mmCIF file with all atom_site columns, C-alpha atoms in Angstrom:
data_model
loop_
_atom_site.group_PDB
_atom_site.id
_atom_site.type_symbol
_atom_site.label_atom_id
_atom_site.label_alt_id
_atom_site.label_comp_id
_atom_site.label_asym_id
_atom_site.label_entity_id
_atom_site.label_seq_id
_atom_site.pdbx_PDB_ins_code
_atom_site.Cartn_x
_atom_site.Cartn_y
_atom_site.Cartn_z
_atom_site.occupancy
_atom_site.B_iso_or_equiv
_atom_site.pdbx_formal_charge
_atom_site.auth_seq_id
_atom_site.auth_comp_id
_atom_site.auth_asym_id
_atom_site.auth_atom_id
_atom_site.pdbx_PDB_model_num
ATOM 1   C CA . UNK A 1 1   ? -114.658 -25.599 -133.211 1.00 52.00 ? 1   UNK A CA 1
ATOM 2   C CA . UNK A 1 2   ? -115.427 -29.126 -131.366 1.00 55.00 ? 2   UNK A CA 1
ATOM 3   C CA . UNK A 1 3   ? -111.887 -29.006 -130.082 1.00 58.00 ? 3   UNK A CA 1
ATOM 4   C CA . UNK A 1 4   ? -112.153 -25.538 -127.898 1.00 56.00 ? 4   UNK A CA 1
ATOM 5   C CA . UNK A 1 5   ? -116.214 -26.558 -127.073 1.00 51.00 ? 5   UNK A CA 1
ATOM 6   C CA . UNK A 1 6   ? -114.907 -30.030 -125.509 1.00 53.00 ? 6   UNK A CA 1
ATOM 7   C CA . UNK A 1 7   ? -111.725 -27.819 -123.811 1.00 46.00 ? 7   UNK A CA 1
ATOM 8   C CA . UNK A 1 8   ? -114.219 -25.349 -122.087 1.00 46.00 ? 8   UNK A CA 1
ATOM 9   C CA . UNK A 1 9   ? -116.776 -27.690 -121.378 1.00 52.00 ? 9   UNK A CA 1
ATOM 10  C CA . UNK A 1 10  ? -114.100 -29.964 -119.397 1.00 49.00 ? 10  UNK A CA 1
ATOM 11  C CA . UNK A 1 11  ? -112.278 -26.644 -117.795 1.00 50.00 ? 11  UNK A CA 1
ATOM 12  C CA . UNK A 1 12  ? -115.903 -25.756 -116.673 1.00 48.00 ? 12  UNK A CA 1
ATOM 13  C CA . UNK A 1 13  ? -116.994 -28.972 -115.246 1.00 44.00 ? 13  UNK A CA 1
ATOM 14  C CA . UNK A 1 14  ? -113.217 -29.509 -113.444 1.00 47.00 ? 14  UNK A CA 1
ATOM 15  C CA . UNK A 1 15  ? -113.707 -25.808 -112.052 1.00 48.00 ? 15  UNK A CA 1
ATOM 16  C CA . UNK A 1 16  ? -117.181 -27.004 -110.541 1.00 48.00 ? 16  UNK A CA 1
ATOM 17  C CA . UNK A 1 17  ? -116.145 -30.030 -109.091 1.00 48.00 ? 17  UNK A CA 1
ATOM 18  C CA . UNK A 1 18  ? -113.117 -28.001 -107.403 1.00 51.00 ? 18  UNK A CA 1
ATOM 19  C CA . UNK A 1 19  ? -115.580 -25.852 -106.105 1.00 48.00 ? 19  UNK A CA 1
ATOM 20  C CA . UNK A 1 20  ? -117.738 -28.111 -104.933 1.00 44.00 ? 20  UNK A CA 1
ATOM 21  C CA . UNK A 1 21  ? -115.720 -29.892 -102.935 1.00 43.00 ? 21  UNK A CA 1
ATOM 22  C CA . UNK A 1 22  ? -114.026 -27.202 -101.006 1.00 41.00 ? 22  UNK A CA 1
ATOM 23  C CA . UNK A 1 23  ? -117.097 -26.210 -99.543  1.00 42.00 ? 23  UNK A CA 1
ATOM 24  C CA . UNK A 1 24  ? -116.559 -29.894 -97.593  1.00 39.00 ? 24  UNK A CA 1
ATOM 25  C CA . UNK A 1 25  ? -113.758 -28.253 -95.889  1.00 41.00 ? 25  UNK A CA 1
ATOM 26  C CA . UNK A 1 26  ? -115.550 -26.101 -93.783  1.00 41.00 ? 26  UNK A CA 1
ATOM 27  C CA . UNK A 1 27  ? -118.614 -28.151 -92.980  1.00 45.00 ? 27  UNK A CA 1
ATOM 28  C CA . UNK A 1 28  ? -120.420 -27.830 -89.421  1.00 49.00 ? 28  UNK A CA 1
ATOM 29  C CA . UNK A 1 29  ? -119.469 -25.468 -87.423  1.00 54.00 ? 29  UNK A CA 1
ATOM 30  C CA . UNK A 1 30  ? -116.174 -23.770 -88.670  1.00 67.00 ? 30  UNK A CA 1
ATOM 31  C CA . UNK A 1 31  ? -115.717 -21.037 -90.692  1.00 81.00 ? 31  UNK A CA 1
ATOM 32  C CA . UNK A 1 32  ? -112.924 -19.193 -92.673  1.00 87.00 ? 32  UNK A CA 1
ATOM 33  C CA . UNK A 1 33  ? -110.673 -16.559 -90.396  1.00 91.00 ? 33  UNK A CA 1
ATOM 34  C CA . UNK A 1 34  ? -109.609 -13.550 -92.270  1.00 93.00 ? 34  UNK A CA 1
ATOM 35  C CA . UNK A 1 35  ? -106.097 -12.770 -91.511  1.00 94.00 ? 35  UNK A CA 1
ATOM 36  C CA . UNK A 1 36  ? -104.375 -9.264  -92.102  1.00 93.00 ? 36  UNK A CA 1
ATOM 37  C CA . UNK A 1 37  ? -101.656 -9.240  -93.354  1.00 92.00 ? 37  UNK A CA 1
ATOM 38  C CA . UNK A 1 38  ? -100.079 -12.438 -94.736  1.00 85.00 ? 38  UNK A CA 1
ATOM 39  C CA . UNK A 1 39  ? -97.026  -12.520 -94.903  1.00 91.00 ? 39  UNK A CA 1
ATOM 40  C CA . UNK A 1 40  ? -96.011  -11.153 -91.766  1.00 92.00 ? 40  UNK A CA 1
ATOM 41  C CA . UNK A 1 41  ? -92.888  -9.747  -89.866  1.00 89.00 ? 41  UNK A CA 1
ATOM 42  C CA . UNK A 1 42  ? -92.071  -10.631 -86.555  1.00 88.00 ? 42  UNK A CA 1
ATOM 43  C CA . UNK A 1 43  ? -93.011  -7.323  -84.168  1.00 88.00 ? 43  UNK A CA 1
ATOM 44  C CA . UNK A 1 44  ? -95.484  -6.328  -86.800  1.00 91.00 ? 44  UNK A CA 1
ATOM 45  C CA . UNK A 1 45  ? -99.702  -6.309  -85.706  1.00 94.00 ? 45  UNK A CA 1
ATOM 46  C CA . UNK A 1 46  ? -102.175 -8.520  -87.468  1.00 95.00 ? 46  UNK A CA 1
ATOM 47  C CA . UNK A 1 47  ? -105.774 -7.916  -87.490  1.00 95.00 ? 47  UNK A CA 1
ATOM 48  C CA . UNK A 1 48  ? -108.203 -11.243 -87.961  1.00 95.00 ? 48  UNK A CA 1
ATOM 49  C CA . UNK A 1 49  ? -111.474 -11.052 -88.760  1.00 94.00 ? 49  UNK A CA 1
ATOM 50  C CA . UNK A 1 50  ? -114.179 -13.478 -89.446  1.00 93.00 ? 50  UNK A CA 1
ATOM 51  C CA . UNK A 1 51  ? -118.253 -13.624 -89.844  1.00 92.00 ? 51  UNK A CA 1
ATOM 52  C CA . UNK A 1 52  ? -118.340 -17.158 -87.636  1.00 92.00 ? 52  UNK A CA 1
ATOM 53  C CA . UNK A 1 53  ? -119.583 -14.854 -84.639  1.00 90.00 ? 53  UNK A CA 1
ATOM 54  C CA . UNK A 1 54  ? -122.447 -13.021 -86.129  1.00 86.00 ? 54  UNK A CA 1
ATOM 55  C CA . UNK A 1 55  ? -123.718 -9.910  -85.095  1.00 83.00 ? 55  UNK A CA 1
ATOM 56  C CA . UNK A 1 56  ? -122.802 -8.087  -82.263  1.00 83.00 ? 56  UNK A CA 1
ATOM 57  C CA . UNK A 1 57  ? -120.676 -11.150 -82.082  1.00 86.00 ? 57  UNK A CA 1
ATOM 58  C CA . UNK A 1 58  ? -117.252 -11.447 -79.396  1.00 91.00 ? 58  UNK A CA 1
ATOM 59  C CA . UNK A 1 59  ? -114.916 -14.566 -79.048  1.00 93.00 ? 59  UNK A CA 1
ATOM 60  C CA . UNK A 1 60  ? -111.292 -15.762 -78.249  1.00 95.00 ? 60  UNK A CA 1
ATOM 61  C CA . UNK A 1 61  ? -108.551 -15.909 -80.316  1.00 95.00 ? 61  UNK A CA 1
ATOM 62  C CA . UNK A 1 62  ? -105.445 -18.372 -80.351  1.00 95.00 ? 62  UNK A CA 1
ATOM 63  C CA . UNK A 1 63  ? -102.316 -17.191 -81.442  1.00 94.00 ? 63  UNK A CA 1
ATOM 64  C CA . UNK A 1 64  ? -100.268 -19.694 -79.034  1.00 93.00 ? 64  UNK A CA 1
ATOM 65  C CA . UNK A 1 65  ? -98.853  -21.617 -82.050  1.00 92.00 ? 65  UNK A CA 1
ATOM 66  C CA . UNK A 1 66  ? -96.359  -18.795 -82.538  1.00 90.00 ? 66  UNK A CA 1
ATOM 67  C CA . UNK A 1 67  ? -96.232  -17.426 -79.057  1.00 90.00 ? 67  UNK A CA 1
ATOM 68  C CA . UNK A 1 68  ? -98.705  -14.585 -78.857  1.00 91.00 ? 68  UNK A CA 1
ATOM 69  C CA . UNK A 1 69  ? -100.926 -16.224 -76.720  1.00 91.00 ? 69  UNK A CA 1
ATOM 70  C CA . UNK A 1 70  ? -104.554 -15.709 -76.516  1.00 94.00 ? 70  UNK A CA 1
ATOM 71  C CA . UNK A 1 71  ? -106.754 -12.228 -77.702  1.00 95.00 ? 71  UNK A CA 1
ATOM 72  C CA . UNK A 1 72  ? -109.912 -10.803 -77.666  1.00 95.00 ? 72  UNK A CA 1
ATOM 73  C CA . UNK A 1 73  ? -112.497 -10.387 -80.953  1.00 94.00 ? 73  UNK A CA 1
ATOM 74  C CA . UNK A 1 74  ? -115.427 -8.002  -80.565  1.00 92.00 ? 74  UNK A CA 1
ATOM 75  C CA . UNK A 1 75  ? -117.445 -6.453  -82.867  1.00 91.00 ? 75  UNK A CA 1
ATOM 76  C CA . UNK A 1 76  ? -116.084 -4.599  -85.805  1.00 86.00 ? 76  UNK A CA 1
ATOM 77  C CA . UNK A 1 77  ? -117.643 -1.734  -88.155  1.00 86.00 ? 77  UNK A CA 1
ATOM 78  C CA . UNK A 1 78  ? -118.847 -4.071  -90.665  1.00 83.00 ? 78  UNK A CA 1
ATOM 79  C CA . UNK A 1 79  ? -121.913 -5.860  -90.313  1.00 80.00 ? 79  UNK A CA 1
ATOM 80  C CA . UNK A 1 80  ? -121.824 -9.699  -88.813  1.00 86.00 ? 80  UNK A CA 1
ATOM 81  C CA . UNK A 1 81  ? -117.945 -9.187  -88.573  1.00 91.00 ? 81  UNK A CA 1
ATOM 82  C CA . UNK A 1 82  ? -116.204 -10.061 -85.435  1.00 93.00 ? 82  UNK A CA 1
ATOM 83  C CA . UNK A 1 83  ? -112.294 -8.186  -85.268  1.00 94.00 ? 83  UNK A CA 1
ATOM 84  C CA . UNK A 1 84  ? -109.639 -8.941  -83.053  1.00 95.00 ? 84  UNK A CA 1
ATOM 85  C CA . UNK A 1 85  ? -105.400 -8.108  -82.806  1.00 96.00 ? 85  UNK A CA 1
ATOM 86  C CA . UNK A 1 86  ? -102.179 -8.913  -81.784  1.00 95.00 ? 86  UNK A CA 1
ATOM 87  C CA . UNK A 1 87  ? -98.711  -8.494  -82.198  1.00 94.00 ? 87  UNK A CA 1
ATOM 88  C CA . UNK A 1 88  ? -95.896  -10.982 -83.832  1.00 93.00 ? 88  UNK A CA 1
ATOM 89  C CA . UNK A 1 89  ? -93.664  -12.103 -81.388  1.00 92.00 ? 89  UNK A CA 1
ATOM 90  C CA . UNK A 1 90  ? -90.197  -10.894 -82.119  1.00 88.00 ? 90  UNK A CA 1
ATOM 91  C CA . UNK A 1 91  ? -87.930  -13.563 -82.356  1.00 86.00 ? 91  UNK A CA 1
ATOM 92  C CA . UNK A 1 92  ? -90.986  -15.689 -83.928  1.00 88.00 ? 92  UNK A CA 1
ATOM 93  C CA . UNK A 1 93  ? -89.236  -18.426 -87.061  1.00 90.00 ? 93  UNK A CA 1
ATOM 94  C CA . UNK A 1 94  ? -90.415  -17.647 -90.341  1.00 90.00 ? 94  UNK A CA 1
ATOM 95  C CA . UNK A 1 95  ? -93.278  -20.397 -91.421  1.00 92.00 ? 95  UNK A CA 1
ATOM 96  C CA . UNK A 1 96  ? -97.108  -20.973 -91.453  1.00 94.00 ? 96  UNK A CA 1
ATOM 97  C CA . UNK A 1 97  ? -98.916  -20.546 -87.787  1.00 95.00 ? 97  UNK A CA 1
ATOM 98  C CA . UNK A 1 98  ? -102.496 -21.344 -87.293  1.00 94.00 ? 98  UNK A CA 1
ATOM 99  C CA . UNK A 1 99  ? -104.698 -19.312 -86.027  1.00 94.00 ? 99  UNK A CA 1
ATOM 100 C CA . UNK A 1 100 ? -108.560 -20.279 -84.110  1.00 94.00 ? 100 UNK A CA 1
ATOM 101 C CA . UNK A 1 101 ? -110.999 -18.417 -83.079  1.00 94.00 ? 101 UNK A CA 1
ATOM 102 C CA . UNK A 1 102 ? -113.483 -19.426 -80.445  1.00 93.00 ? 102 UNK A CA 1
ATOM 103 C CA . UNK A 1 103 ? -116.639 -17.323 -80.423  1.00 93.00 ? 103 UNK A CA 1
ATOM 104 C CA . UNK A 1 104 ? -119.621 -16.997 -77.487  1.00 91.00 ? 104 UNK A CA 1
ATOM 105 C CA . UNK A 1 105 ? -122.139 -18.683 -80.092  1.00 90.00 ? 105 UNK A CA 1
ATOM 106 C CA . UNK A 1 106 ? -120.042 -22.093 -80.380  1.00 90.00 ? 106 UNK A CA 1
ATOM 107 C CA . UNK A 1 107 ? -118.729 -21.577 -83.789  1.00 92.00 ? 107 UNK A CA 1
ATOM 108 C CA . UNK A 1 108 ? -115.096 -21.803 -84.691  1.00 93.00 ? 108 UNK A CA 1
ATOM 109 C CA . UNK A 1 109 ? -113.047 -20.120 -87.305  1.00 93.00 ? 109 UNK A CA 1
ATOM 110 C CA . UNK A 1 110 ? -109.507 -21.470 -88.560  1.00 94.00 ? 110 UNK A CA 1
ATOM 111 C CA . UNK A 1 111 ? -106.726 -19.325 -90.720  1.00 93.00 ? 111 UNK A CA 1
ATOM 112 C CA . UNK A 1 112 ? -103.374 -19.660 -91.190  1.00 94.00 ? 112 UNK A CA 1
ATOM 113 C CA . UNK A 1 113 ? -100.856 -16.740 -91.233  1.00 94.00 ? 113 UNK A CA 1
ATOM 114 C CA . UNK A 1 114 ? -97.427  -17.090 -93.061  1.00 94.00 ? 114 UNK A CA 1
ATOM 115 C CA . UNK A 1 115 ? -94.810  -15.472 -91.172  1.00 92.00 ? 115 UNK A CA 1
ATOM 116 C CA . UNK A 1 116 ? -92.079  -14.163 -93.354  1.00 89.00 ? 116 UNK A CA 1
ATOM 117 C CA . UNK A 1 117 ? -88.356  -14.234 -92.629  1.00 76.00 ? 117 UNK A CA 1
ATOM 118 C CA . UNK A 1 118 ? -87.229  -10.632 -93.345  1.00 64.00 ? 118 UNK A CA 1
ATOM 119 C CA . UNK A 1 119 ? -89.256  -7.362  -92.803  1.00 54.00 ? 119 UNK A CA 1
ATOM 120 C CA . UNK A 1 120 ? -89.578  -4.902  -95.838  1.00 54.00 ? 120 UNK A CA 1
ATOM 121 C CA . UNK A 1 121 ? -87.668  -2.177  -96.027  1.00 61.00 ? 121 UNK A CA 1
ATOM 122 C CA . UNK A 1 122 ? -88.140  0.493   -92.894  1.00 64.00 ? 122 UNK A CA 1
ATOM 123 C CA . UNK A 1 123 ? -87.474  4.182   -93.540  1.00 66.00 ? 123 UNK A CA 1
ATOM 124 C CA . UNK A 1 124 ? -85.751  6.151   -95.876  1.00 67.00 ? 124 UNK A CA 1
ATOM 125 C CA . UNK A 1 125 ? -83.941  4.196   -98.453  1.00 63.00 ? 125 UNK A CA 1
ATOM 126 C CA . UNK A 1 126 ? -80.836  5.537   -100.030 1.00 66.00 ? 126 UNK A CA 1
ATOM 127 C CA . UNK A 1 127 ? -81.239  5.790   -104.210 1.00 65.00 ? 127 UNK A CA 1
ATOM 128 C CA . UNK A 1 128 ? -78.334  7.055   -105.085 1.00 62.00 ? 128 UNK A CA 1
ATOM 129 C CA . UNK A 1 129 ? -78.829  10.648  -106.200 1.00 61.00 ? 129 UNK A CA 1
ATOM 130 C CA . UNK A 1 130 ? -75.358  11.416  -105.740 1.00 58.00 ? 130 UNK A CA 1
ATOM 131 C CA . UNK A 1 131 ? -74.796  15.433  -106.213 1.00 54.00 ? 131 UNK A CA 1
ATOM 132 C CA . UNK A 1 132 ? -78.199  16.295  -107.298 1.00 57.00 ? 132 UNK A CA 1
ATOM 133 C CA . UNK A 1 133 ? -79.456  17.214  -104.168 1.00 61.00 ? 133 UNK A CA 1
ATOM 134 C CA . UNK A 1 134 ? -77.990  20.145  -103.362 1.00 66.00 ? 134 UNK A CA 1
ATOM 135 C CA . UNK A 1 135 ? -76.794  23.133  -105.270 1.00 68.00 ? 135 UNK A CA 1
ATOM 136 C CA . UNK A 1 136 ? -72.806  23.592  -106.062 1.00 76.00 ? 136 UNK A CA 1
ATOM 137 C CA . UNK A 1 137 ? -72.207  26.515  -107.732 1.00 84.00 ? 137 UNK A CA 1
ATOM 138 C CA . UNK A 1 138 ? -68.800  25.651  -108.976 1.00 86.00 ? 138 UNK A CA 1
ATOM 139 C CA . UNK A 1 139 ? -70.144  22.195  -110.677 1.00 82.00 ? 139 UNK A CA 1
ATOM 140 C CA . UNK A 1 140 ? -72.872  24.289  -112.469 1.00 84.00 ? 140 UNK A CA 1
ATOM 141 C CA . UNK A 1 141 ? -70.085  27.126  -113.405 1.00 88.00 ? 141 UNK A CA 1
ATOM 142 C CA . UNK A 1 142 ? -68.024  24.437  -114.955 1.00 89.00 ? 142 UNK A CA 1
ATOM 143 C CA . UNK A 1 143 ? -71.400  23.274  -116.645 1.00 88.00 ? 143 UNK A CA 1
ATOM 144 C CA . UNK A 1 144 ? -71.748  26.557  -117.992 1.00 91.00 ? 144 UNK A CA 1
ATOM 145 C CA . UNK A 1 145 ? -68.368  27.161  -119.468 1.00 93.00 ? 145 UNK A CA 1
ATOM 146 C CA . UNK A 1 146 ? -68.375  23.390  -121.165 1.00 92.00 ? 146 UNK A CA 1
ATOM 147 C CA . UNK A 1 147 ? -71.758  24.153  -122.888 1.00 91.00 ? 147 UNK A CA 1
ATOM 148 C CA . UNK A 1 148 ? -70.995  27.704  -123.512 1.00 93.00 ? 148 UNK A CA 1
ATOM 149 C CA . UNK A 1 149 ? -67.541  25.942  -125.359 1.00 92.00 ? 149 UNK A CA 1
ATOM 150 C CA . UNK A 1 150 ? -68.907  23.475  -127.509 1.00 92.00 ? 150 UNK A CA 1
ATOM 151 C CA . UNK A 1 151 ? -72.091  26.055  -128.309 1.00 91.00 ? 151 UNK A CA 1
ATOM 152 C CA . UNK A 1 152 ? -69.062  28.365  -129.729 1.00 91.00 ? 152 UNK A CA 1
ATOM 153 C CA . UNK A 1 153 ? -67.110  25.316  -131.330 1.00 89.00 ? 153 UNK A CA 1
ATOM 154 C CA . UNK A 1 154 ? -70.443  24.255  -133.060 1.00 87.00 ? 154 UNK A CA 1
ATOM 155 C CA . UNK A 1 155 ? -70.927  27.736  -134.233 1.00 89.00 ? 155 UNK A CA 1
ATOM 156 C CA . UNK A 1 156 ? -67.353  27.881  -135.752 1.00 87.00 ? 156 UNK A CA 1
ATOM 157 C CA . UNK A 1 157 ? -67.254  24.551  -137.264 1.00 85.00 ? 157 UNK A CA 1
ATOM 158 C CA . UNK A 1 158 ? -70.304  25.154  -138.835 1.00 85.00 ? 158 UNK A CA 1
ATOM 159 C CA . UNK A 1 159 ? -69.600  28.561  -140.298 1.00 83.00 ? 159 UNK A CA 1
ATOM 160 C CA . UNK A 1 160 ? -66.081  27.277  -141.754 1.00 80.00 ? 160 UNK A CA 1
ATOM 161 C CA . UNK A 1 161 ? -67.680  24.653  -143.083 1.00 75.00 ? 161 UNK A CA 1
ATOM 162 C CA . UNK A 1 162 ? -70.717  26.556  -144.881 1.00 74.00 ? 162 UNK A CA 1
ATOM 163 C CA . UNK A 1 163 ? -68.029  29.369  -146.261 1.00 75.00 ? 163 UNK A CA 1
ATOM 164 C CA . UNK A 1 164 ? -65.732  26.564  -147.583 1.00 67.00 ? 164 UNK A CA 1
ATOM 165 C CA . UNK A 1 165 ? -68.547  25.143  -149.572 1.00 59.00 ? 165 UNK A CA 1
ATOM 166 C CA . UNK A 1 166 ? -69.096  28.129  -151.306 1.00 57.00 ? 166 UNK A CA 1
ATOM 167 C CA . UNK A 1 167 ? -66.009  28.466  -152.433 1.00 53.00 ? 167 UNK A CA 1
ATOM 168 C CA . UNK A 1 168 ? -65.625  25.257  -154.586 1.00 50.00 ? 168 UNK A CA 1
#
């Protein structure tokens, strides 16, 4: 019982110093930058948001690291959330890009967005359902006929079998 009090005592007090000192990371004025969605695909739109700008807030985003250049943030539909866009280069190496955001107040938000080297799968993707997807009548006569035989064969087999036994 002193074993497993000592092992979550210790996992609780390394969990609070971790937590502690991450909040260091983001002292003065910069703040975390939301980033939508990570992984990305080149050509593909990603949507940042952050609360660094406060209400009503607008700023400036930098996206130059992987060659989008600069966009706009303005306010989105949540409260105290500033939203902005742009677009993935195409052509743009897979890897991690940072992202900053300038906003009219003086604060600064910093994220990082992982661009991925393949995009998912686009569009229909073939399964394999082979014949089942349309109706062909001679497939389901032959079907027929090779239930409709070993339905009979059971039948027989079963009935010579049952009169045989009766017999002995």
């Amino acid at each position: 019982m002193r074993t497993t009090a000592r092992l979550l005592t210790g996992t609780a007090l390394a969990a609070a110093s971790i937590g502690l000192g991450a909040q260091g990371a983001f002292a003065g004025n910069f703040e975390p930058l939301e980033i939508f969605p990570s992984p990305a695909s080149a050509g593909e739109t990603v949507t940042v948001s952050t609360t660094a700008c406060g209400k009503n807030g607008r700023g400036v985003g930098d996206a130059r690291s992987l060659g989008a250049g600069e966009f706009r943030l303005s306010p989105g539909t949540h409260k105290e959330v500033a939203v902005g866009r742009f677009r993935v280069p195409h052509g743009t190496h897979a890897g991690h890009y940072t992202i900053d955001v300038t906003c009219k107040n003086g604060r600064t938000a910093t994220g990082e967005l992982h661009v991925r080297h393949h995009p998912g799968p686009i569009g229909h993707v073939n399964t394999g359902v082979g014949g089942s997807v349309g109706p062909d009548t001679t497939q389901i006569a032959a079907g027929v006929a090779v239930l409709a035989a070993a339905a009979v064969g059971g039948t027989l087999f079963l009935r010579r079998r049952a009169s045989g036994a009766q017999g002995s």
